[in-house]
Short mmCIF file of C-alpha atoms in Angstrom, two decimals:
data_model
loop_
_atom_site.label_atom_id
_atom_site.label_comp_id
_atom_site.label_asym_id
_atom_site.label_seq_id
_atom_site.Cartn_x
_atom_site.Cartn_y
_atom_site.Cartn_z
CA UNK X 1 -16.82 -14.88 -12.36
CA UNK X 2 -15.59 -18.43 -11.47
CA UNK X 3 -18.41 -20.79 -12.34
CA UNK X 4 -16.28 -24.11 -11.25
CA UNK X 5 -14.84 -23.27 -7.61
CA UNK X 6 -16.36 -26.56 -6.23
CA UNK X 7 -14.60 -28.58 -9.11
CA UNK X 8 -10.91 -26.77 -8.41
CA UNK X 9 -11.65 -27.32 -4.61
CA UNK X 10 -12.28 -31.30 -5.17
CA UNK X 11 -8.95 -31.57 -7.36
CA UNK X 12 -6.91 -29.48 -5.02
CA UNK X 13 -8.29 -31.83 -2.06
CA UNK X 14 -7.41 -34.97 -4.31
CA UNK X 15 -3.98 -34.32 -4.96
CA UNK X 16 -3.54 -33.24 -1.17
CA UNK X 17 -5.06 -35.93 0.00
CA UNK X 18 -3.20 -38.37 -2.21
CA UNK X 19 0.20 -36.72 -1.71
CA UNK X 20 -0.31 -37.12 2.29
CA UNK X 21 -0.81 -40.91 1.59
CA UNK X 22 2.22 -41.22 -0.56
CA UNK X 23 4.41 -39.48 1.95
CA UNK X 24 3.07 -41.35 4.85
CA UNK X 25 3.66 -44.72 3.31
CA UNK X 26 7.05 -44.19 2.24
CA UNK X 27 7.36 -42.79 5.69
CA UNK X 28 6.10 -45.97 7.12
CA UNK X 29 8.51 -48.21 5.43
CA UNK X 30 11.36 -45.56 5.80
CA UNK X 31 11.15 -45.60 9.71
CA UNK X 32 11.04 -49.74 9.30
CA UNK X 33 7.02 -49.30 10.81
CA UNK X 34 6.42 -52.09 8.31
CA UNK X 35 7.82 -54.88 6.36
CA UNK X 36 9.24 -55.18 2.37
CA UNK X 37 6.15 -57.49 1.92
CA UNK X 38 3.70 -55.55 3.46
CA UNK X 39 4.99 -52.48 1.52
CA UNK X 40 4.69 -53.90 -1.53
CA UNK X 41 0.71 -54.76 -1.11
CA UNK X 42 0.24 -51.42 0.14
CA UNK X 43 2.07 -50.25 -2.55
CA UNK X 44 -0.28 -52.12 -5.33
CA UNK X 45 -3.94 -50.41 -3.24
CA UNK X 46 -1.68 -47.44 -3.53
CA UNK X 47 -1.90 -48.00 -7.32
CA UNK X 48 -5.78 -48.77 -7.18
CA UNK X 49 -5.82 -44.94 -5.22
CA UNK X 50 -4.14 -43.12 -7.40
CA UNK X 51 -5.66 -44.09 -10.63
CA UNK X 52 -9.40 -43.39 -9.07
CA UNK X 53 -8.06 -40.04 -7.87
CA UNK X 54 -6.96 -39.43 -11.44
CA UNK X 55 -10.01 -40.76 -12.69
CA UNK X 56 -11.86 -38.01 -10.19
CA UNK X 57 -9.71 -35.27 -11.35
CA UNK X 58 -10.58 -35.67 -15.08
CA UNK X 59 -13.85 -35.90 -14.36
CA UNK X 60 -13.54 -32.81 -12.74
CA UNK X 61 -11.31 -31.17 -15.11
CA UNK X 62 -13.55 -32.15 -17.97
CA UNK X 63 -16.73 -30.20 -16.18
CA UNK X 64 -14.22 -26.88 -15.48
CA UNK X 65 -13.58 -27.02 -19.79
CA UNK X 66 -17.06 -27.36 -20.41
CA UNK X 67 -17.95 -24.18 -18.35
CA UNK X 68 -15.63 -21.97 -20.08
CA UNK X 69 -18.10 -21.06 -23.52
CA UNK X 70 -20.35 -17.43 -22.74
CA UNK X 71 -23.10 -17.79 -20.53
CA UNK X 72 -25.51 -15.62 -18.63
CA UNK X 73 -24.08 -15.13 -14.91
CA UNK X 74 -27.13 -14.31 -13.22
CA UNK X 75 -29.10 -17.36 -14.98
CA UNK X 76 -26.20 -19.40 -13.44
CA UNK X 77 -26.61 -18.04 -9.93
CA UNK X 78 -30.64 -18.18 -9.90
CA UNK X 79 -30.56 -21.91 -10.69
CA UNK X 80 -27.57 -22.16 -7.84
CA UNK X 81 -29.30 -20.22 -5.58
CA UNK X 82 -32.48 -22.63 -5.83
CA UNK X 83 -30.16 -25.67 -5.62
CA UNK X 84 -28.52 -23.90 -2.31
CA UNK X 85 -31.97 -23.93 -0.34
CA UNK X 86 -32.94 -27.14 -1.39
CA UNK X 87 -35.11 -26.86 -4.53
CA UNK X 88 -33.38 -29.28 -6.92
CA UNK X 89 -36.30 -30.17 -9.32
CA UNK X 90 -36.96 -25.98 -9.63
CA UNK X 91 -32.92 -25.85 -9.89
CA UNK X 92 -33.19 -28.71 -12.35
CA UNK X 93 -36.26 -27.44 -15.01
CA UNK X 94 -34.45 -23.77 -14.70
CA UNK X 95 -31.10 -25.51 -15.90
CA UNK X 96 -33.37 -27.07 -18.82
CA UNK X 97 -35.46 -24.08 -19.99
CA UNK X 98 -32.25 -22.10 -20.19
CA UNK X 99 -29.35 -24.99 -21.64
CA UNK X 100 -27.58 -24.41 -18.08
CA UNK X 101 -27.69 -28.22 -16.80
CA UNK X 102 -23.74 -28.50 -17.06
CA UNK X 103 -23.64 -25.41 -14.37
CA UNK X 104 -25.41 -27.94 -11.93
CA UNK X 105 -23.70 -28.56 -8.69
CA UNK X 106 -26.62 -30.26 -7.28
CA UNK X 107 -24.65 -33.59 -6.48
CA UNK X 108 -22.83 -31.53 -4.17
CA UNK X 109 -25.64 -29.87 -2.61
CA UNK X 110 -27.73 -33.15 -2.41
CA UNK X 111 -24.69 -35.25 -0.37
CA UNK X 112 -24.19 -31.96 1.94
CA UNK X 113 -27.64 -31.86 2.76
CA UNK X 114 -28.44 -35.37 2.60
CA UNK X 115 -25.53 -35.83 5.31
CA UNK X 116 -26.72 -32.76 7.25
CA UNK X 117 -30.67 -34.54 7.83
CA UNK X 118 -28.77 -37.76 8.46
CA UNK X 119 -27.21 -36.07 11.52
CA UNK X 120 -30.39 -34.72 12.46
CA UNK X 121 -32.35 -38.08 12.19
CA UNK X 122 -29.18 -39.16 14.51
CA UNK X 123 -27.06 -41.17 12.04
CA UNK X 124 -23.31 -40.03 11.55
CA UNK X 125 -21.45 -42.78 9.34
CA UNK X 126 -21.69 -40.96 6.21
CA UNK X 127 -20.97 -37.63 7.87
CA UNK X 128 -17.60 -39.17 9.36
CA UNK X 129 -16.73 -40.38 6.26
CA UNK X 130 -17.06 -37.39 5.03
CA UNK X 131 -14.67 -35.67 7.33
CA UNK X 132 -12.20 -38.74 6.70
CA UNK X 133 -11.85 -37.67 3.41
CA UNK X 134 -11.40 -34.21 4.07
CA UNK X 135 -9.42 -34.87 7.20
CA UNK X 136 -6.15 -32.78 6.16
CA UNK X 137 -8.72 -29.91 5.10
CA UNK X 138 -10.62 -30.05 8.23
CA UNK X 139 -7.73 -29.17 10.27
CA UNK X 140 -6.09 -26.48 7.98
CA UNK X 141 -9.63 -24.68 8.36
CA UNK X 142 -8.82 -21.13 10.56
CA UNK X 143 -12.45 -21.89 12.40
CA UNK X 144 -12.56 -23.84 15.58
CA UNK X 145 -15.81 -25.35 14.38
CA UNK X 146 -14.06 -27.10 11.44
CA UNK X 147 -10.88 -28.27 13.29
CA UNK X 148 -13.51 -29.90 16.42
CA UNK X 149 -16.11 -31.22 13.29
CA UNK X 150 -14.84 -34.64 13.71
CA UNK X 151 -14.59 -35.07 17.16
CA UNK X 152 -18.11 -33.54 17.98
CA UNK X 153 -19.92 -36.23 15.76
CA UNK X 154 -17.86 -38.93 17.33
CA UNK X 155 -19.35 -37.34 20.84
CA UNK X 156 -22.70 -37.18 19.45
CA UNK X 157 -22.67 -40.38 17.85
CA UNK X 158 -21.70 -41.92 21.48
CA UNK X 159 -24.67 -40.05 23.12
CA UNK X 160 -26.96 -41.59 20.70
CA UNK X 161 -25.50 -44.82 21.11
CA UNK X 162 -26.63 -44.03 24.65
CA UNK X 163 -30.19 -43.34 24.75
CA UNK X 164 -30.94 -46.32 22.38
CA UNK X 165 -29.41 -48.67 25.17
CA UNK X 166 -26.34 -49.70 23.47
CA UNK X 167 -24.08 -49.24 26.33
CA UNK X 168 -22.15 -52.20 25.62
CA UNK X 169 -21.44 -50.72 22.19
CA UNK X 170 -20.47 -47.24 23.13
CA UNK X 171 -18.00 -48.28 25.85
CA UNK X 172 -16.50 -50.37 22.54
CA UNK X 173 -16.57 -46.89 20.28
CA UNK X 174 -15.48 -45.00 23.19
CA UNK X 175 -12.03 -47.34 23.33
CA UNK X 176 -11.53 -47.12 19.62
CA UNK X 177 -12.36 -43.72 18.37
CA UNK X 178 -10.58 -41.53 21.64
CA UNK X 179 -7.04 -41.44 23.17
CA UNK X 180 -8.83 -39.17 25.64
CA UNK X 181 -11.81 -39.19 27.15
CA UNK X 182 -14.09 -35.82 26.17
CA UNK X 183 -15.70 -33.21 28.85
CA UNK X 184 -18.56 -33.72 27.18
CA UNK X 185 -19.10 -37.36 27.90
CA UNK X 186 -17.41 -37.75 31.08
CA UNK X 187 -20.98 -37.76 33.19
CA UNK X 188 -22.39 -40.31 31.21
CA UNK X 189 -19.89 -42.53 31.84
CA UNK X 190 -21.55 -44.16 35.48
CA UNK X 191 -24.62 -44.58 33.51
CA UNK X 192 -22.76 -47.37 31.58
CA UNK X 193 -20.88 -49.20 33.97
CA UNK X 194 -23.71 -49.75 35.82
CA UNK X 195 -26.34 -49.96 32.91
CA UNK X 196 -28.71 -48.16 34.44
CA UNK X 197 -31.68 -45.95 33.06
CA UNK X 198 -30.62 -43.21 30.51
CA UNK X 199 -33.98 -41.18 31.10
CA UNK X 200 -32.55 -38.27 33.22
CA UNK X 201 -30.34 -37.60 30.61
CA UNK X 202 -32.88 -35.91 27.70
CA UNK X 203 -32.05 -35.72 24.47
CA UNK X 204 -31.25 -32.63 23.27
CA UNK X 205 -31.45 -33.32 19.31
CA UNK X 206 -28.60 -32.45 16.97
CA UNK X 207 -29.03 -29.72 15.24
CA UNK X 208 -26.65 -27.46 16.43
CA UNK X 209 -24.44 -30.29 15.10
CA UNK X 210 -25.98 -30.76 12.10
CA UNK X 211 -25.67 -26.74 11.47
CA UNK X 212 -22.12 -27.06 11.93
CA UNK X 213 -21.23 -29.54 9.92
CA UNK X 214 -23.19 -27.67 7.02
CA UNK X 215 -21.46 -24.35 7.74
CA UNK X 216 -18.20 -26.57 7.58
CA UNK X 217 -19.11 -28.41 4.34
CA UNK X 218 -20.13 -24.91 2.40
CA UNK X 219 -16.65 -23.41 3.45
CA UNK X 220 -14.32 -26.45 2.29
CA UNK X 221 -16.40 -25.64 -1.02
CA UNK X 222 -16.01 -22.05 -1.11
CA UNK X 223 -19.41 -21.79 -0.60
CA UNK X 224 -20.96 -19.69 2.52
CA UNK X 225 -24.54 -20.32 4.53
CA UNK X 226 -26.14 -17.76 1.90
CA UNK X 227 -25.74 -18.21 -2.01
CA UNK X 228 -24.05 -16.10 -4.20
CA UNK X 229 -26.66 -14.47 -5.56
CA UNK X 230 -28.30 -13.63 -1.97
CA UNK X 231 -24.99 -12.13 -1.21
CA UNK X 232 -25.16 -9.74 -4.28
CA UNK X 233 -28.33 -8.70 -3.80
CA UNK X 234 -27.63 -7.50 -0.16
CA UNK X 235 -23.91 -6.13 -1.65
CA UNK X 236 -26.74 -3.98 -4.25
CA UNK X 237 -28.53 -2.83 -1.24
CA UNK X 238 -26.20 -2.03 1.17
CA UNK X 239 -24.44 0.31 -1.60
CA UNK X 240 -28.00 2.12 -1.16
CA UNK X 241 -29.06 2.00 2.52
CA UNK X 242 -27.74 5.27 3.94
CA UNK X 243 -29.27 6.85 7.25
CA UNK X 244 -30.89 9.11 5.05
CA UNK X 245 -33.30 5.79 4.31
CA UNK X 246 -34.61 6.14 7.87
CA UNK X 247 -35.94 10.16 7.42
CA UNK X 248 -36.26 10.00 3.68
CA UNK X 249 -38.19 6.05 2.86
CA UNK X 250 -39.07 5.40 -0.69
CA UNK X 251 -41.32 2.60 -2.11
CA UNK X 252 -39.68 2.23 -5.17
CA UNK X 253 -35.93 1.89 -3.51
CA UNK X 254 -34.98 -1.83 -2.54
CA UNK X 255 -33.14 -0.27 0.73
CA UNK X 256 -35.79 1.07 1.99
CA UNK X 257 -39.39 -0.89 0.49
CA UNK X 258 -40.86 -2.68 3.29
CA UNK X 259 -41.77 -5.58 0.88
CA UNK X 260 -38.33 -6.36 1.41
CA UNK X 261 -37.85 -7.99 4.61
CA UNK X 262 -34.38 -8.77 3.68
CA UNK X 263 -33.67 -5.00 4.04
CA UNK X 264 -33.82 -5.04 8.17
CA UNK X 265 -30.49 -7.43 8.00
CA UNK X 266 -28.41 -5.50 5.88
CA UNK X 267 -25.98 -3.11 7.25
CA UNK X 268 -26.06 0.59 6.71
CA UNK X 269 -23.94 2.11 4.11
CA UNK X 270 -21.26 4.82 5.56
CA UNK X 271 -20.89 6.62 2.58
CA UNK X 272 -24.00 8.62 1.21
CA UNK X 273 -24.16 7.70 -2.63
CA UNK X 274 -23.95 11.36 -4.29
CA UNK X 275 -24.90 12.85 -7.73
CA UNK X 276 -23.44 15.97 -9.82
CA UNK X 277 -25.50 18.64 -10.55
CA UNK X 278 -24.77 21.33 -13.44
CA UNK X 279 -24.94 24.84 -11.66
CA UNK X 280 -26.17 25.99 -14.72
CA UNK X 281 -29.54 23.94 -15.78
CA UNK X 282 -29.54 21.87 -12.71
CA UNK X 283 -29.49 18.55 -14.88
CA UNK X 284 -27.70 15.65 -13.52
CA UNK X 285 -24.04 15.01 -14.93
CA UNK X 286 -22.79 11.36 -16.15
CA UNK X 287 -20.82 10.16 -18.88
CA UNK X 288 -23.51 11.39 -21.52
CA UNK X 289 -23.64 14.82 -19.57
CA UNK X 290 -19.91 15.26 -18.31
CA UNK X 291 -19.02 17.77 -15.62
CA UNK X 292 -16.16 20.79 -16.08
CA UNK X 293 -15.00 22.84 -13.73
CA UNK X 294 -14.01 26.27 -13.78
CA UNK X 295 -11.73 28.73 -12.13
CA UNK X 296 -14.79 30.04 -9.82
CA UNK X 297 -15.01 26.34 -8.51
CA UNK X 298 -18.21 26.60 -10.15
CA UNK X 299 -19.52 22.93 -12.24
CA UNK X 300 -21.15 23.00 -15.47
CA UNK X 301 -22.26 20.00 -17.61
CA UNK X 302 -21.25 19.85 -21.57
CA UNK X 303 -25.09 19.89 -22.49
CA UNK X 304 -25.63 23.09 -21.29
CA UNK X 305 -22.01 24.81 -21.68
CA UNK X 306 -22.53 23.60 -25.26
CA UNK X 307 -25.53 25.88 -25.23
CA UNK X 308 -24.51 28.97 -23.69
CA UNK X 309 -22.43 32.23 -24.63
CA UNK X 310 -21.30 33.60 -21.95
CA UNK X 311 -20.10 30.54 -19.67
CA UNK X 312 -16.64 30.12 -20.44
CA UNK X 313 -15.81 33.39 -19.02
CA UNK X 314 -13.37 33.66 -16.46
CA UNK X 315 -15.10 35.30 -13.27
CA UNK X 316 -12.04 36.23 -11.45
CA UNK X 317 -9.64 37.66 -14.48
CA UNK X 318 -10.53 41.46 -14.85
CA UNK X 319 -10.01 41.60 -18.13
CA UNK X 320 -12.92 39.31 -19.10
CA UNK X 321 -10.21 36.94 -21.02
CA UNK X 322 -11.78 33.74 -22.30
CA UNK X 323 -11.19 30.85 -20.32
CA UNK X 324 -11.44 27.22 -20.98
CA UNK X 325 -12.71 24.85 -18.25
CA UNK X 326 -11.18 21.74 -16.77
CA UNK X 327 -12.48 18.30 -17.73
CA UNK X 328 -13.81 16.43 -14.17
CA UNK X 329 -13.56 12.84 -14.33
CA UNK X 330 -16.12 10.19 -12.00
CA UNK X 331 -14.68 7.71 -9.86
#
């Protein structure tokens, strides 16, 4: 189990990052977009770039080596599933009772979720800085939520700008930040030019922003809107939810307990999960008990052929020949 994703996702985004800058610079001075001199400064903050991105990438390399050594998986996942909903001090004294503190992501968590109740309280710098560094990510994501991320900040950050009065400034942001102007700001417009009151246009909030940008965040990171160990946990109980669970409900069976409210959102299982039984004593067959067949079709375990005489007769030979059974292997 890979206990370092979010460091390998931070170096890959480094170097991608860093090699887009390269190759539009030398682009830039290729095409004759700017001059010898002013390719040379860029060229020395170029330096500056690369050796904090190296820097960042050791850092990052040096936390992946010291995550190899044996550890306990699920300890690892309990203290990430606590740092995943929030709870860093009950993340953090976990990850000292059990030696797991260099396991921690909770910088990660903390600037995700920091940024996320930022967005809510209706600030959005560090949230577009954010998406400025992970611009050529961003767009490479497959979900239309992550490619629009940018742009729907920059739209909420205008309406904001809005009801506090700032017209003056949002006409300004509005000139910088789009070539176009959005759908979704188009009727506010006539509000500005004219400065007149903003009150028939309610604020909404932004948490359905704020959502998104979380959801967005998690994925860049490998990381989904439920922890790891939430998603193994409903993997477990899935494997046991059959339709049978409905008829047949059991208090001791986590598919089917109504302690569990968790069990109402997982799916059903298709496949009912299905034990051997030995014809003969009617015990259950495993690795400790294993089944053979014989040339009636007929199952026996190796407890109880062990312990009878006449079982290894052949039913359908007339002749009564002995007849040795076939070893049944479970997939």
């Amino acid at each position: 189990m890979d206990l370092s994703t979010i460091q390998e996702v931070r170096i890959s985004n480094i170097l991608r990052t860093t090699c887009k800058l390269m190759e539009r610079l030398f682009l830039m001075y290729r095409c004759g977009k700017i001059g010898k001199e002013d390719y040379i400064q860029k060229l020395e903050k170029l330096k500056e770039v690369v050796g904090s991105s190296i820097d960042e990438m050791e850092r990052n390399a040096r936390t992946i080596s010291s995550r190899k050594g044996p550890v306990n998986v699920l300890d690892v996942f309990v203290m990430e599933h606590f740092e995943h909903i929030g709870c860093f001090g009950a993340a953090e004294l976990l990850g000292k009772k059990l030696s797991i503190e260099n396991y921690s992501d909770s910088d990660f968590y903390k600037r995700v979720y920091g940024i996320r109740n930022q967005i809510k309280a209706g600030s959005f710098e560090d949230a577009l800085l954010f998406c400025k560094e992970h611009k050529v990510e961003l767009k490479s994501m497959k979900s239309e939520e992550g490619v629009s991320l940018e742009n729907d900040l920059k739209i909420e950050k205008f309406i904001e700008m809005c009801h506090a009065q700032e017209f003056d400034k949002a006409l300004e942001f509005i000139n910088k930040e789009f070539k176009r102007v959005p759908e979704q700001i188009k009727s506010y417009l006539p509000v500005l030019v004219s400065n007149s009151s903003f009150r028939k246009y309610p604020s909404s909030g932004h948490s359905k922003t704020a959502e998104q940008f979380l959801s967005c965040a998690l994925k860049l990171f490998r990381r989904g809107i439920k922890s790891r160990l939430t998603q193994r946990i409903e993997y477990g109980m899935m494997a046991y939810k059959t339709y049978r669970c409905i008829n047949a409900e059991s208090s001791n069976c986590p598919a089917c307990c109504r302690a569990f409210k968790l069990r109402e959102d997982v799916p059903f299982n298709k496949h009912e999960i299905s034990i051997l039984l030995c014809r003969g004593s009617g015990e259950e067959m495993d690795d400790s008990n294993q089944p053979h067949i014989f040339e009636d079709g007929f199952i026996y375990g190796t407890k109880y052929i062990e312990s009878s005489e006449y079982v290894c007769i052949g039913s359908r030979g007339g002749d009564n020949s002995l007849r040795y059974p076939r070893l049944c292997f479970i997939l």
